Amino acid sequence: MLSLRLCVVLLPLLALAGAINVPQQQLSVDIPLENLLQKFKDNHLNTNTVTHVIEKILEKVKADQGQEEASLSSVDIEPYIIDGYQVQGVDNAPHLVSMSMSSVAYAHFCAGSIIFKSWVLTAAHCVEELSQLNGGIIGTPIYAGITNRSNVTGAQIREVDFASIHRSFTGVAGSADIALLHVSQPFVLSARVQPITLPDNNEDYSNKTTIAYGWGLTDVDGDEYSKELQYAFAPLLSSSDCAGKMASDAPLTTSQVCAQIKVCYGDGGTPLVYWPIDGPAELVGLGSWSYMPCGYGNRPAVFTSVSSYVSWILQVISAYYQLNK
């Protein structure tokens, strides 16, 4: 087992070198993933086999990444909800979507939220990692209307046909970790698939209790993402309280929110949701980064503050429709 070490971690799959000034590390896999997946298609292997192999590749990537970075003050990538609960019924989180690593077979990579019928909001690091893995983000499958990942037969599946990463995102923790995706066909709204309400511009949720949803790891030593959707209550901290619980050099900004919750591998882009006493649920944050090992020293997880980017979201959507009249 690797010795216990403290590191900053963005919440998807590959290490974003540079979050704490670490030299860029290249992902090394014996067989290129795209070639391997093509062999599956050529040989007509079933999707269960493909999914199993994808999970094994992920295990190898995580193991290799840990070995390569064991001597560095490194940055890893991925998140999960620990000490959470199973969500009972998909209609409790109908805005939640799962972004698949592959178009050949479903393999969860990151989460996102439906904000309009054709638009999904997620973390920029998820989009960047998927782009690096697949040679682009266009065509990435998005699954809506599911809670149990082992059964996606009833899912609404859409493909990304446009993506916008915030221009201030630099690939390091603390930068503008937010991205907007447009899908090929609008989602069909139902009790299982619904958009979530955006917050008011620069709304402050400090000291309120939110809920985080996700399919990430549920055990620090686990090696498989949760099949069942998990949730956990996440008390939000004020900026001063958050800073007090973090290392002095933590990359905190005013465009982030901190929640007292353990997130880790698999929860990148996971939504942080506030349920007011009256009115619809509001999207407060997107899973961005955390210290590793997950939940180290009971330090809070950091989410991109959606209220800080409402104007940007609307500007991107407006520009998209102006250019696609």
XYZ file of C-alpha atoms in Angstrom:
325
model
C 0.000 0.000 0.000
C 1.249 3.468 -0.802
C 2.352 5.513 2.161
C -0.175 8.073 3.327
C 0.345 11.371 1.559
C -1.533 14.596 1.101
C -2.403 15.715 -2.391
C -4.940 17.811 -4.224
C -7.264 15.818 -6.447
C -9.632 16.869 -9.187
C -12.624 14.599 -9.274
C -12.558 12.397 -12.545
C -9.999 9.808 -13.798
C -6.537 10.970 -14.899
C -4.168 13.210 -12.959
C -4.292 16.860 -13.988
C -0.661 17.648 -13.505
C -0.019 21.183 -12.480
C -2.671 21.618 -9.802
C 0.193 21.909 -7.367
C 2.983 22.432 -9.884
C 3.619 18.767 -10.628
C 5.321 17.869 -13.943
C 2.873 16.542 -16.548
C 2.611 12.745 -16.450
C 1.572 10.811 -19.539
C -0.971 7.998 -19.243
C 0.642 4.719 -20.227
C -1.509 1.756 -21.299
C -0.068 -1.215 -23.180
C -2.804 -1.207 -25.841
C -4.410 2.062 -26.979
C -7.952 2.111 -25.628
C -9.506 3.015 -28.965
C -7.747 0.059 -30.637
C -8.872 -2.297 -27.921
C -12.477 -1.154 -28.173
C -12.372 -1.516 -31.956
C -11.257 -5.129 -31.529
C -14.296 -5.712 -29.335
C -16.580 -4.346 -32.020
C -14.843 -6.338 -34.774
C -15.232 -9.542 -32.781
C -18.804 -8.786 -31.720
C -18.153 -9.256 -28.027
C -21.093 -8.496 -25.771
C -21.348 -5.263 -23.822
C -20.889 -6.995 -20.464
C -17.466 -8.192 -21.593
C -16.544 -4.742 -22.872
C -17.650 -3.067 -19.662
C -15.675 -5.572 -17.586
C -12.504 -4.920 -19.587
C -13.008 -1.141 -19.351
C -13.222 -1.452 -15.573
C -10.021 -3.513 -15.581
C -8.314 -0.836 -17.677
C -9.399 1.765 -15.151
C -7.949 -0.341 -12.339
C -4.647 -0.558 -14.228
C -4.631 3.174 -14.924
C -5.206 3.925 -11.232
C -2.462 1.475 -10.203
C 0.013 2.812 -12.758
C -0.789 6.397 -11.844
C -0.199 5.677 -8.174
C 3.161 4.038 -8.870
C 4.321 6.879 -11.107
C 3.331 9.572 -8.636
C 4.214 7.911 -5.339
C 7.372 9.986 -5.073
C 5.661 13.249 -6.045
C 3.395 15.713 -4.265
C 0.873 14.764 -6.921
C -2.526 15.504 -8.295
C -4.896 12.591 -8.884
C -8.312 12.648 -10.458
C -11.642 11.198 -9.445
C -14.221 11.380 -6.673
C -16.864 9.507 -4.727
C -19.407 9.854 -1.963
C -18.367 8.017 1.178
C -20.728 7.314 4.087
C -23.699 8.085 1.848
C -27.078 6.451 1.283
C -28.777 4.821 -1.679
C -31.207 7.044 -3.552
C -34.687 5.526 -3.563
C -36.265 6.249 -6.941
C -34.788 8.109 -9.903
C -37.352 10.879 -9.515
C -35.423 12.069 -6.445
C -32.587 13.233 -8.709
C -34.122 13.471 -12.200
C -31.615 16.125 -13.277
C -28.622 13.842 -12.769
C -26.829 12.321 -15.757
C -23.919 9.940 -16.176
C -21.244 10.646 -18.784
C -19.899 7.443 -20.308
C -16.222 6.896 -20.986
C -17.018 4.910 -24.118
C -19.617 4.856 -26.881
C -19.080 1.104 -27.305
C -20.416 0.167 -23.872
C -21.635 2.186 -20.938
C -18.878 2.959 -18.431
C -19.482 5.783 -15.952
C -16.845 8.496 -15.916
C -18.350 11.701 -14.503
C -21.699 13.152 -13.518
C -23.545 16.200 -14.754
C -26.890 17.962 -14.444
C -29.591 18.762 -16.962
C -30.291 22.503 -16.789
C -32.405 22.812 -19.953
C -33.894 20.186 -22.286
C -30.789 20.123 -24.486
C -28.096 21.330 -22.066
C -25.982 19.629 -19.414
C -23.672 21.323 -16.923
C -20.600 19.502 -15.642
C -17.015 20.048 -14.496
C -14.458 21.216 -17.063
C -11.912 18.657 -15.894
C -14.358 15.877 -16.843
C -14.667 17.211 -20.375
C -10.916 17.705 -20.712
C -10.131 14.192 -19.495
C -12.721 12.586 -21.777
C -11.357 14.602 -24.695
C -7.832 13.388 -23.993
C -9.016 9.814 -23.608
C -11.198 9.664 -26.728
C -9.620 12.283 -28.960
C -12.532 14.661 -28.483
C -15.731 15.198 -26.532
C -18.170 15.190 -29.470
C -20.127 11.946 -29.533
C -19.715 11.246 -25.822
C -22.845 9.393 -24.611
C -24.858 10.892 -21.757
C -27.285 8.704 -19.819
C -30.312 10.270 -18.102
C -33.079 8.736 -16.021
C -31.068 6.086 -14.161
C -30.141 5.335 -10.579
C -28.849 1.763 -10.890
C -25.932 1.689 -13.327
C -26.233 -2.073 -13.803
C -29.541 -1.520 -15.587
C -29.593 1.264 -18.165
C -32.253 -0.207 -20.447
C -34.675 2.584 -19.550
C -32.145 5.380 -19.886
C -32.466 8.275 -22.275
C -29.162 8.304 -24.151
C -27.944 11.390 -25.941
C -24.635 12.309 -27.551
C -22.692 15.521 -27.049
C -22.644 17.637 -30.210
C -21.229 20.852 -28.740
C -19.105 21.666 -25.704
C -17.836 24.853 -24.115
C -15.209 24.864 -21.390
C -14.844 28.111 -19.480
C -11.917 30.040 -20.938
C -10.382 30.528 -17.478
C -10.047 26.798 -16.835
C -6.353 25.929 -16.928
C -6.468 22.294 -15.869
C -5.471 22.973 -12.285
C -7.460 22.976 -9.078
C -8.785 26.448 -8.352
C -9.406 27.493 -11.958
C -12.880 27.813 -13.518
C -13.854 24.134 -13.412
C -17.126 24.312 -15.356
C -18.301 23.225 -18.806
C -21.530 23.339 -20.768
C -22.645 20.541 -23.107
C -25.329 20.529 -25.779
C -26.857 17.171 -26.727
C -27.894 15.870 -30.139
C -31.598 15.647 -29.278
C -33.540 17.237 -26.423
C -34.283 15.053 -23.436
C -37.905 13.955 -23.161
C -39.012 15.390 -19.823
C -40.782 13.067 -17.399
C -40.820 12.234 -13.707
C -37.456 10.509 -14.285
C -35.806 13.224 -16.387
C -36.091 16.884 -15.416
C -33.884 19.990 -15.536
C -32.730 21.525 -12.273
C -33.143 25.200 -11.450
C -30.102 27.458 -11.704
C -29.395 29.711 -8.722
C -29.590 33.472 -8.822
C -26.426 35.196 -9.975
C -23.827 35.163 -7.147
C -26.304 33.727 -4.638
C -24.689 32.846 -1.300
C -25.533 29.429 0.186
C -23.107 29.600 3.119
C -24.154 27.612 6.198
C -27.021 25.912 4.384
C -27.315 22.145 4.090
C -27.191 20.670 0.610
C -27.277 17.154 -0.835
C -24.624 15.614 -3.070
C -25.461 12.809 -5.503
C -23.082 10.465 -7.296
C -21.925 7.015 -8.392
C -18.340 7.303 -7.196
C -16.497 4.997 -4.843
C -18.179 4.357 -1.520
C -15.054 2.998 0.150
C -11.604 4.587 0.209
C -10.018 1.234 -0.620
C -12.639 0.259 -3.208
C -11.882 -0.353 -6.886
C -15.354 -0.171 -8.438
C -17.813 2.678 -8.725
C -21.141 2.313 -6.982
C -23.854 0.661 -9.053
C -26.576 2.332 -7.007
C -26.841 6.110 -6.943
C -25.671 7.494 -3.598
C -26.509 10.685 -1.764
C -25.219 12.385 1.353
C -26.054 15.534 3.269
C -23.411 18.178 2.742
C -23.304 21.195 5.087
C -21.862 24.214 3.285
C -19.136 26.256 4.908
C -18.490 29.963 4.764
C -15.322 30.947 2.900
C -13.525 31.705 6.164
C -14.547 28.407 7.773
C -13.462 26.524 4.666
C -10.066 28.230 4.587
C -9.612 27.399 8.256
C -10.007 23.679 7.556
C -7.665 23.642 4.557
C -3.916 23.812 4.107
C -2.546 27.337 3.913
C -1.728 26.905 0.209
C -5.104 25.433 -0.766
C -6.208 26.764 -4.191
C -9.460 28.309 -2.940
C -11.279 31.058 -4.835
C -14.487 33.027 -4.462
C -15.945 30.995 -7.340
C -15.966 27.798 -5.276
C -18.030 26.444 -2.404
C -16.889 24.043 0.292
C -19.002 21.229 1.683
C -18.275 19.017 4.672
C -18.504 15.768 2.734
C -16.176 13.050 1.500
C -16.010 12.827 -2.282
C -13.458 11.079 -4.446
C -12.979 8.892 -7.544
C -16.007 8.896 -9.861
C -17.813 11.985 -8.534
C -16.381 14.629 -10.857
C -19.155 17.021 -11.880
C -21.445 15.564 -9.239
C -24.212 18.046 -8.360
C -24.507 19.766 -5.022
C -28.212 20.536 -4.576
C -30.109 22.819 -2.230
C -33.765 22.077 -1.494
C -35.567 25.200 -0.213
C -38.601 24.801 2.031
C -40.782 25.905 -0.841
C -39.771 25.919 -4.489
C -37.746 23.628 -6.748
C -34.290 22.236 -6.063
C -31.391 24.531 -6.968
C -27.998 23.564 -8.414
C -25.383 24.958 -6.033
C -22.162 23.281 -7.107
C -20.282 20.807 -9.313
C -17.777 18.344 -7.872
C -14.323 19.806 -8.536
C -11.466 18.815 -6.227
C -10.537 17.336 -2.877
C -7.528 16.251 -0.870
C -6.373 12.670 -1.169
C -6.708 10.192 0.375
C -10.406 10.976 0.151
C -11.640 12.771 3.230
C -8.089 13.245 4.519
C -8.102 14.940 7.920
C -11.854 15.481 7.616
C -11.138 18.296 5.188
C -14.073 19.521 3.107
C -14.581 18.883 -0.582
C -14.556 21.777 -3.017
C -17.244 22.380 -5.635
C -17.467 24.890 -8.460
C -19.997 27.536 -7.411
C -22.675 27.546 -10.117
C -24.042 30.927 -9.002
C -20.696 32.475 -9.960
C -21.153 31.372 -13.560
C -24.857 31.929 -14.303
C -24.085 34.867 -16.596
C -21.478 32.798 -18.457
C -23.930 29.896 -18.872
C -26.593 32.142 -20.386
C -24.069 33.875 -22.633
C -22.828 30.565 -24.064
C -26.358 29.316 -24.706
C -27.342 32.597 -26.340
C -24.250 32.565 -28.566
C -24.908 28.952 -29.561
C -28.406 29.719 -30.814
C -27.258 32.882 -32.557
C -24.686 30.863 -34.479
C -27.069 27.986 -35.208
C -30.158 29.800 -36.432
